Amino acid sequence: MATLLEVRSVTKRFGGLVANKEVSLAISAGEIVGLIGPNGAGKTTLFNCVTGYTHADAGRIVFAGADITRARPERVSGLGIARTWQLVRTFGRMTVLENVVCGALKRHARVGEARARALRLLEFTGLASREDVVAANLTLADKKRLEIARALATEPRLLLLDEAMSGLTPAETAAAVELVRRIHGELGLALCVVEHVMEVVMPLSQRVVVLDDGEKIAEGPPAEVVRNDAVIKAYLGEHYRGRR
Ligand SMILES: Nc1ncnc2c1ncn2[C@@H]1O[C@H](COP(=O)(O)OP(=O)(O)OP(=O)(O)O)[C@@H](O)[C@H]1O
Ligand SMILES: [Mg+2]
C-alpha cells in the first residue's frame, strides 16, 4: 500500500521539555494505526505537529508527497488530514447540522451543496435525528460523534482520532468502535487512533505505535506489541502479560 503520511524523526520541545523525541512513523492509505502510550507520552503533540496546530522543531512531515512540516492547519485540512480533539471542540452554540456544514464548506463553496453533504454525513454517523439540536446540549458521546462527522465533512484521506472514546459508557464505546470500523470499511479512510482502552484499540488496529516520554519505544502488530517488555514496563503493566 502507498504511504500516505510519513513522520520523519520529529522533535518537538516546550522549553526544556521534549514532548516528541525523533519520532518516526508512517501510515499507509487505508490503514488503521493505533497510537498508544502513558499520559504525557506525546501523542496529542504529535497530532498537533501533523495537523499544523504546532510545528516540529526538527524532522519532517510529508503527506501524500507534500511537505507539511511547517504547513498551517487550513492547508493540512485541504490536503486531506482531519482530526478530532481530546477535549471536544464542537461549536457549542451552533446546531449539529451547522457544525457539519462548517466542515463541508471546506470542499463545497455553495451552502446548498455543503448542507446536502452534511446531511448525508449525519445519516452515516447516526446523528440525523439530532440535526437541529444545539451542539452544547448533546451528550459527550454525541459531541464526539459530531466531531467525527464534522471531520469527515472535510473529505479527508486520513483521520486522526484523539481519544474519541474516552469517557464513554461501554455501550457508547461499542457504537463508536462500530462507527470507526465503518469509516475504515465503507469510506476507505486511513485512521490513526489514540486511545487508552486496550480492549478498544488493540482489536481495531492493524498496527500499533507506542510512545513513552516522547520517544517511540515499540511498533508492530497488536499481538506483538502487547508482549513487548518495554511496552509492558512503560504502559501496560505486568498484569497485562499473557492476556489476550
Ligand atoms: N502547549 C504546551 N506547552 C507546554 N507543554 C506542553 C504543551 N503541550 C503538551 N505539553 C507537554 O508535552 C508532554 C506531552 O503531552 P501530550 O499532551 O502530547 O501527551 P499525550 O500522550 O497526549 O498524553 P495524554 O494521554 O494524557 O493525553 C507533556 O509533558 C505535556 O505536559
Ligand atoms: Mg493526549
mmCIF file of C-alpha atoms and ligand atoms in Angstrom:
data_model
loop_
_atom_site.group_PDB
_atom_site.id
_atom_site.type_symbol
_atom_site.label_atom_id
_atom_site.label_comp_id
_atom_site.label_asym_id
_atom_site.label_seq_id
_atom_site.Cartn_x
_atom_site.Cartn_y
_atom_site.Cartn_z
ATOM 1 C CA MET A 1 0.000 0.000 0.000
ATOM 2 C CA ALA A 2 1.137 3.534 -0.747
ATOM 3 C CA THR A 3 2.494 5.549 2.156
ATOM 4 C CA LEU A 4 0.126 8.409 2.911
ATOM 5 C CA LEU A 5 1.709 10.029 5.958
ATOM 6 C CA GLU A 6 5.367 9.972 6.814
ATOM 7 C CA VAL A 7 6.646 11.430 10.062
ATOM 8 C CA ARG A 8 10.424 11.512 9.927
ATOM 9 C CA SER A 9 12.404 11.989 13.105
ATOM 10 C CA VAL A 10 10.140 14.694 14.525
ATOM 11 C CA THR A 11 11.262 16.509 17.655
ATOM 12 C CA LYS A 12 9.035 18.989 19.473
ATOM 13 C CA ARG A 13 10.176 20.884 22.551
ATOM 14 C CA PHE A 14 8.270 23.008 25.016
ATOM 15 C CA GLY A 15 11.078 24.903 26.737
ATOM 16 C CA GLY A 16 13.195 22.226 28.384
ATOM 17 C CA LEU A 17 10.572 19.532 27.940
ATOM 18 C CA VAL A 18 10.936 17.297 24.889
ATOM 19 C CA ALA A 19 7.396 16.192 24.027
ATOM 20 C CA ASN A 20 8.407 14.312 20.857
ATOM 21 C CA LYS A 21 11.940 12.945 20.514
ATOM 22 C CA GLU A 22 12.915 11.970 16.963
ATOM 23 C CA VAL A 23 9.621 10.200 16.382
ATOM 24 C CA SER A 24 9.201 8.445 13.050
ATOM 25 C CA LEU A 25 6.112 6.674 11.813
ATOM 26 C CA ALA A 26 4.337 6.014 8.551
ATOM 27 C CA ILE A 27 0.689 5.407 7.768
ATOM 28 C CA SER A 28 -0.399 3.793 4.521
ATOM 29 C CA ALA A 29 -3.564 4.541 2.581
ATOM 30 C CA GLY A 30 -6.482 2.673 4.140
ATOM 31 C CA GLU A 31 -4.567 1.545 7.228
ATOM 32 C CA ILE A 32 -5.721 1.754 10.877
ATOM 33 C CA VAL A 33 -2.835 2.529 13.200
ATOM 34 C CA GLY A 34 -3.190 2.664 16.976
ATOM 35 C CA LEU A 35 -1.051 5.255 18.775
ATOM 36 C CA ILE A 36 -0.712 4.450 22.462
ATOM 37 C CA GLY A 37 1.374 5.330 25.484
ATOM 38 C CA PRO A 38 1.089 6.746 29.006
ATOM 39 C CA ASN A 39 -0.226 10.226 29.856
ATOM 40 C CA GLY A 40 2.222 12.841 28.662
ATOM 41 C CA ALA A 41 3.896 10.459 26.183
ATOM 42 C CA GLY A 42 3.466 12.966 23.354
ATOM 43 C CA LYS A 43 0.534 11.507 21.386
ATOM 44 C CA THR A 44 -1.517 14.702 21.170
ATOM 45 C CA THR A 45 1.602 16.744 20.496
ATOM 46 C CA LEU A 46 2.355 14.519 17.514
ATOM 47 C CA PHE A 47 -1.199 15.035 16.200
ATOM 48 C CA ASN A 48 -0.722 18.786 16.692
ATOM 49 C CA CYS A 49 2.530 18.725 14.714
ATOM 50 C CA VAL A 50 0.949 16.724 11.885
ATOM 51 C CA THR A 51 -2.142 18.944 11.654
ATOM 52 C CA GLY A 52 -0.231 22.240 11.816
ATOM 53 C CA TYR A 53 -1.540 23.410 15.204
ATOM 54 C CA THR A 54 2.062 23.482 16.326
ATOM 55 C CA HIS A 55 5.245 22.924 14.382
ATOM 56 C CA ALA A 56 8.056 20.466 14.924
ATOM 57 C CA ASP A 57 11.449 21.874 15.933
ATOM 58 C CA ALA A 58 13.240 19.243 13.870
ATOM 59 C CA GLY A 59 12.336 16.487 11.448
ATOM 60 C CA ARG A 60 9.959 16.359 8.505
ATOM 61 C CA ILE A 61 6.320 15.505 7.943
ATOM 62 C CA VAL A 62 5.174 14.508 4.468
ATOM 63 C CA PHE A 63 1.586 13.808 3.449
ATOM 64 C CA ALA A 64 0.708 12.421 0.035
ATOM 65 C CA GLY A 65 4.027 13.687 -1.285
ATOM 66 C CA ALA A 66 3.627 17.226 0.101
ATOM 67 C CA ASP A 67 5.937 18.571 2.801
ATOM 68 C CA ILE A 68 3.616 19.761 5.580
ATOM 69 C CA THR A 69 6.257 20.229 8.281
ATOM 70 C CA ARG A 70 5.511 23.948 8.540
ATOM 71 C CA ALA A 71 2.055 23.966 6.999
ATOM 72 C CA ARG A 72 -0.863 25.717 8.667
ATOM 73 C CA PRO A 73 -3.978 23.771 9.729
ATOM 74 C CA GLU A 74 -6.047 25.059 6.761
ATOM 75 C CA ARG A 75 -3.547 23.671 4.278
ATOM 76 C CA VAL A 76 -3.220 20.342 6.079
ATOM 77 C CA SER A 77 -7.000 20.022 6.072
ATOM 78 C CA GLY A 78 -7.127 20.915 2.377
ATOM 79 C CA LEU A 79 -4.590 18.204 1.594
ATOM 80 C CA GLY A 80 -6.791 15.636 3.312
ATOM 81 C CA ILE A 81 -5.995 15.192 7.015
ATOM 82 C CA ALA A 82 -8.786 15.674 9.546
ATOM 83 C CA ARG A 83 -8.759 15.241 13.298
ATOM 84 C CA THR A 84 -10.844 15.233 16.421
ATOM 85 C CA TRP A 85 -9.841 16.725 19.773
ATOM 86 C CA GLN A 86 -9.139 15.023 23.080
ATOM 87 C CA LEU A 87 -11.301 17.679 24.755
ATOM 88 C CA VAL A 88 -14.197 18.109 22.349
ATOM 89 C CA ARG A 89 -14.276 21.313 20.340
ATOM 90 C CA THR A 90 -17.715 21.328 18.788
ATOM 91 C CA PHE A 91 -19.196 24.752 18.020
ATOM 92 C CA GLY A 92 -21.445 24.793 21.074
ATOM 93 C CA ARG A 93 -23.932 27.432 20.011
ATOM 94 C CA MET A 94 -24.462 26.025 16.533
ATOM 95 C CA THR A 95 -26.779 23.166 15.723
ATOM 96 C CA VAL A 96 -25.499 19.720 14.869
ATOM 97 C CA LEU A 97 -26.201 20.316 11.182
ATOM 98 C CA GLU A 98 -24.478 23.719 11.196
ATOM 99 C CA ASN A 99 -21.369 22.176 12.789
ATOM 100 C CA VAL A 100 -21.083 19.651 9.994
ATOM 101 C CA VAL A 101 -21.861 22.234 7.301
ATOM 102 C CA CYS A 102 -18.801 24.141 8.579
ATOM 103 C CA GLY A 103 -16.680 21.109 7.744
ATOM 104 C CA ALA A 104 -18.357 20.594 4.365
ATOM 105 C CA LEU A 105 -17.741 24.225 3.325
ATOM 106 C CA LYS A 106 -14.082 23.235 3.047
ATOM 107 C CA ARG A 107 -14.952 21.396 -0.192
ATOM 108 C CA HIS A 108 -18.237 22.949 -1.283
ATOM 109 C CA ALA A 109 -18.402 26.698 -1.820
ATOM 110 C CA ARG A 110 -22.189 26.625 -2.208
ATOM 111 C CA VAL A 111 -24.055 26.351 1.050
ATOM 112 C CA GLY A 112 -26.737 24.140 -0.519
ATOM 113 C CA GLU A 113 -24.142 21.585 -1.580
ATOM 114 C CA ALA A 114 -22.374 21.748 1.773
ATOM 115 C CA ARG A 115 -25.716 21.207 3.502
ATOM 116 C CA ALA A 116 -26.551 18.193 1.340
ATOM 117 C CA ARG A 117 -23.146 16.707 2.076
ATOM 118 C CA ALA A 118 -23.555 17.406 5.803
ATOM 119 C CA LEU A 119 -26.967 15.739 5.869
ATOM 120 C CA ARG A 120 -25.524 12.587 4.287
ATOM 121 C CA LEU A 121 -22.828 12.516 6.959
ATOM 122 C CA LEU A 122 -25.388 12.940 9.736
ATOM 123 C CA GLU A 123 -27.099 9.843 8.349
ATOM 124 C CA PHE A 124 -23.793 7.994 8.158
ATOM 125 C CA THR A 125 -22.793 8.858 11.723
ATOM 126 C CA GLY A 126 -26.241 8.227 13.204
ATOM 127 C CA LEU A 127 -26.870 11.871 14.145
ATOM 128 C CA ALA A 128 -29.703 12.578 11.709
ATOM 129 C CA SER A 129 -32.342 12.732 14.450
ATOM 130 C CA ARG A 130 -30.250 15.371 16.319
ATOM 131 C CA GLU A 131 -29.870 17.645 13.296
ATOM 132 C CA ASP A 132 -31.465 20.698 14.944
ATOM 133 C CA VAL A 133 -30.071 20.210 18.450
ATOM 134 C CA VAL A 134 -27.656 22.876 19.665
ATOM 135 C CA ALA A 135 -24.290 21.132 19.997
ATOM 136 C CA ALA A 136 -23.749 22.231 23.605
ATOM 137 C CA ASN A 137 -26.833 20.223 24.587
ATOM 138 C CA LEU A 138 -25.558 16.897 23.236
ATOM 139 C CA THR A 139 -24.250 14.071 25.400
ATOM 140 C CA LEU A 140 -20.467 13.620 25.404
ATOM 141 C CA ALA A 141 -20.837 10.569 23.144
ATOM 142 C CA ASP A 142 -22.822 12.568 20.608
ATOM 143 C CA LYS A 143 -20.410 15.508 20.809
ATOM 144 C CA LYS A 144 -17.585 13.142 19.979
ATOM 145 C CA ARG A 145 -19.642 11.660 17.170
ATOM 146 C CA LEU A 146 -20.375 15.163 15.884
ATOM 147 C CA GLU A 147 -16.678 15.992 15.813
ATOM 148 C CA ILE A 148 -16.124 12.894 13.718
ATOM 149 C CA ALA A 149 -18.943 13.922 11.351
ATOM 150 C CA ARG A 150 -17.505 17.430 11.015
ATOM 151 C CA ALA A 151 -14.041 15.993 10.371
ATOM 152 C CA LEU A 152 -15.437 13.629 7.723
ATOM 153 C CA ALA A 153 -17.210 16.552 6.067
ATOM 154 C CA THR A 154 -13.815 17.980 5.094
ATOM 155 C CA GLU A 155 -13.379 14.813 2.971
ATOM 156 C CA PRO A 156 -10.101 13.600 4.435
ATOM 157 C CA ARG A 157 -7.994 10.656 3.361
ATOM 158 C CA LEU A 158 -6.541 10.343 6.856
ATOM 159 C CA LEU A 159 -8.497 10.813 10.077
ATOM 160 C CA LEU A 160 -6.714 11.291 13.409
ATOM 161 C CA LEU A 161 -8.860 10.390 16.413
ATOM 162 C CA ASP A 162 -7.582 11.674 19.766
ATOM 163 C CA GLU A 163 -9.355 9.643 22.461
ATOM 164 C CA ALA A 164 -12.671 9.591 20.620
ATOM 165 C CA MET A 165 -13.962 7.017 23.116
ATOM 166 C CA SER A 166 -12.660 8.293 26.440
ATOM 167 C CA GLY A 167 -15.375 8.986 28.982
ATOM 168 C CA LEU A 168 -17.991 6.941 27.126
ATOM 169 C CA THR A 169 -20.089 4.137 28.596
ATOM 170 C CA PRO A 170 -19.394 0.588 27.351
ATOM 171 C CA ALA A 171 -22.433 0.749 25.044
ATOM 172 C CA GLU A 172 -21.394 4.145 23.663
ATOM 173 C CA THR A 173 -17.849 2.868 23.205
ATOM 174 C CA ALA A 174 -19.108 -0.137 21.248
ATOM 175 C CA ALA A 175 -21.127 2.159 18.991
ATOM 176 C CA ALA A 176 -18.099 4.411 18.467
ATOM 177 C CA VAL A 177 -15.930 1.405 17.559
ATOM 178 C CA GLU A 178 -18.574 0.348 15.071
ATOM 179 C CA LEU A 179 -18.506 3.841 13.521
ATOM 180 C CA VAL A 180 -14.718 3.765 13.228
ATOM 181 C CA ARG A 181 -14.917 0.382 11.505
ATOM 182 C CA ARG A 182 -17.458 1.758 9.017
ATOM 183 C CA ILE A 183 -15.298 4.825 8.337
ATOM 184 C CA HIS A 184 -12.491 2.449 7.512
ATOM 185 C CA GLY A 185 -14.527 -0.180 5.667
ATOM 186 C CA GLU A 186 -17.119 1.888 3.809
ATOM 187 C CA LEU A 187 -15.294 5.185 3.288
ATOM 188 C CA GLY A 188 -11.851 3.604 2.898
ATOM 189 C CA LEU A 189 -10.074 6.161 5.070
ATOM 190 C CA ALA A 190 -6.763 5.661 6.808
ATOM 191 C CA LEU A 191 -7.036 6.225 10.554
ATOM 192 C CA CYS A 192 -4.664 6.885 13.416
ATOM 193 C CA VAL A 193 -6.393 6.186 16.705
ATOM 194 C CA VAL A 194 -5.144 7.401 20.083
ATOM 195 C CA GLU A 195 -6.908 5.503 22.840
ATOM 196 C CA HIS A 196 -6.114 4.362 26.380
ATOM 197 C CA VAL A 197 -8.601 1.489 26.461
ATOM 198 C CA MET A 198 -6.626 -1.507 25.237
ATOM 199 C CA GLU A 199 -9.736 -3.622 24.668
ATOM 200 C CA VAL A 200 -10.745 -0.993 22.118
ATOM 201 C CA VAL A 201 -7.525 -0.011 20.410
ATOM 202 C CA MET A 202 -5.907 -3.442 20.063
ATOM 203 C CA PRO A 203 -8.704 -5.216 18.118
ATOM 204 C CA LEU A 204 -9.236 -2.104 16.000
ATOM 205 C CA SER A 205 -5.622 -1.524 14.958
ATOM 206 C CA GLN A 206 -3.738 -3.281 12.202
ATOM 207 C CA ARG A 207 -0.527 -1.861 13.634
ATOM 208 C CA VAL A 208 0.306 -0.171 16.908
ATOM 209 C CA VAL A 209 2.901 2.505 17.640
ATOM 210 C CA VAL A 210 3.896 3.067 21.271
ATOM 211 C CA LEU A 211 5.229 6.359 22.613
ATOM 212 C CA ASP A 212 6.750 6.798 26.038
ATOM 213 C CA ASP A 213 8.209 10.038 27.345
ATOM 214 C CA GLY A 214 8.262 11.474 23.819
ATOM 215 C CA GLU A 215 10.020 8.527 22.221
ATOM 216 C CA LYS A 216 8.775 5.675 20.076
ATOM 217 C CA ILE A 217 9.545 2.547 22.082
ATOM 218 C CA ALA A 218 7.746 -0.082 20.004
ATOM 219 C CA GLU A 219 5.810 -0.633 16.819
ATOM 220 C CA GLY A 220 4.171 -3.688 15.303
ATOM 221 C CA PRO A 221 1.055 -5.826 15.107
ATOM 222 C CA PRO A 222 -1.068 -5.600 18.306
ATOM 223 C CA ALA A 223 -0.350 -9.212 19.292
ATOM 224 C CA GLU A 224 3.389 -8.496 19.239
ATOM 225 C CA VAL A 225 3.228 -5.136 20.961
ATOM 226 C CA VAL A 226 1.292 -6.478 23.969
ATOM 227 C CA ARG A 227 4.122 -8.955 24.596
ATOM 228 C CA ASN A 228 6.871 -6.346 24.296
ATOM 229 C CA ASP A 229 8.749 -5.976 27.604
ATOM 230 C CA ALA A 230 9.387 -2.256 27.183
ATOM 231 C CA VAL A 231 5.687 -1.624 26.496
ATOM 232 C CA ILE A 232 4.591 -3.694 29.494
ATOM 233 C CA LYS A 233 7.050 -1.823 31.715
ATOM 234 C CA ALA A 234 6.208 1.683 30.428
ATOM 235 C CA TYR A 235 2.494 1.388 29.923
ATOM 236 C CA LEU A 236 0.522 -1.830 30.043
ATOM 237 C CA GLY A 237 1.760 -3.121 33.393
ATOM 238 C CA GLU A 238 2.721 -6.643 34.446
ATOM 239 C CA HIS A 239 -0.919 -7.660 34.906
ATOM 240 C CA TYR A 240 -1.276 -7.399 31.137
ATOM 241 C CA ARG A 241 1.382 -10.018 30.358
ATOM 242 C CA GLY A 242 -0.097 -13.187 28.957
ATOM 243 C CA ARG A 243 -3.528 -11.679 28.423
ATOM 244 C CA ARG A 244 -5.126 -11.945 25.042
HETATM 245 N N1 LIG B 1 1.482 23.638 24.716
HETATM 246 C C1 LIG B 1 2.257 23.029 25.598
HETATM 247 N N2 LIG B 1 3.119 23.714 26.359
HETATM 248 C C2 LIG B 1 3.933 23.092 27.236
HETATM 249 N N3 LIG B 1 3.978 21.758 27.423
HETATM 250 C C3 LIG B 1 3.143 21.024 26.681
HETATM 251 C C4 LIG B 1 2.230 21.587 25.739
HETATM 252 N N4 LIG B 1 1.533 20.585 25.157
HETATM 253 C C5 LIG B 1 1.967 19.452 25.704
HETATM 254 N N5 LIG B 1 2.939 19.694 26.625
HETATM 255 C C6 LIG B 1 3.657 18.691 27.406
HETATM 256 O O1 LIG B 1 4.195 17.758 26.475
HETATM 257 C C7 LIG B 1 4.111 16.441 27.000
HETATM 258 C C8 LIG B 1 3.313 15.572 26.051
HETATM 259 O O2 LIG B 1 1.954 15.964 26.143
HETATM 260 P P1 LIG B 1 0.829 15.342 25.217
HETATM 261 O O3 LIG B 1 -0.411 16.091 25.508
HETATM 262 O O4 LIG B 1 1.295 15.298 23.819
HETATM 263 O O5 LIG B 1 0.732 13.857 25.778
HETATM 264 P P2 LIG B 1 -0.317 12.710 25.483
HETATM 265 O O6 LIG B 1 0.461 11.496 25.116
HETATM 266 O O7 LIG B 1 -1.335 13.192 24.537
HETATM 267 O O8 LIG B 1 -0.968 12.478 26.937
HETATM 268 P P3 LIG B 1 -2.468 12.091 27.371
HETATM 269 O O9 LIG B 1 -2.594 10.619 27.188
HETATM 270 O O10 LIG B 1 -2.530 12.490 28.809
HETATM 271 O O11 LIG B 1 -3.404 12.878 26.509
HETATM 272 C C9 LIG B 1 3.518 16.558 28.388
HETATM 273 O O12 LIG B 1 4.554 16.605 29.329
HETATM 274 C C10 LIG B 1 2.781 17.880 28.334
HETATM 275 O O13 LIG B 1 2.654 18.468 29.602
HETATM 276 MG MG MG B 2 -3.349 13.499 24.619
#
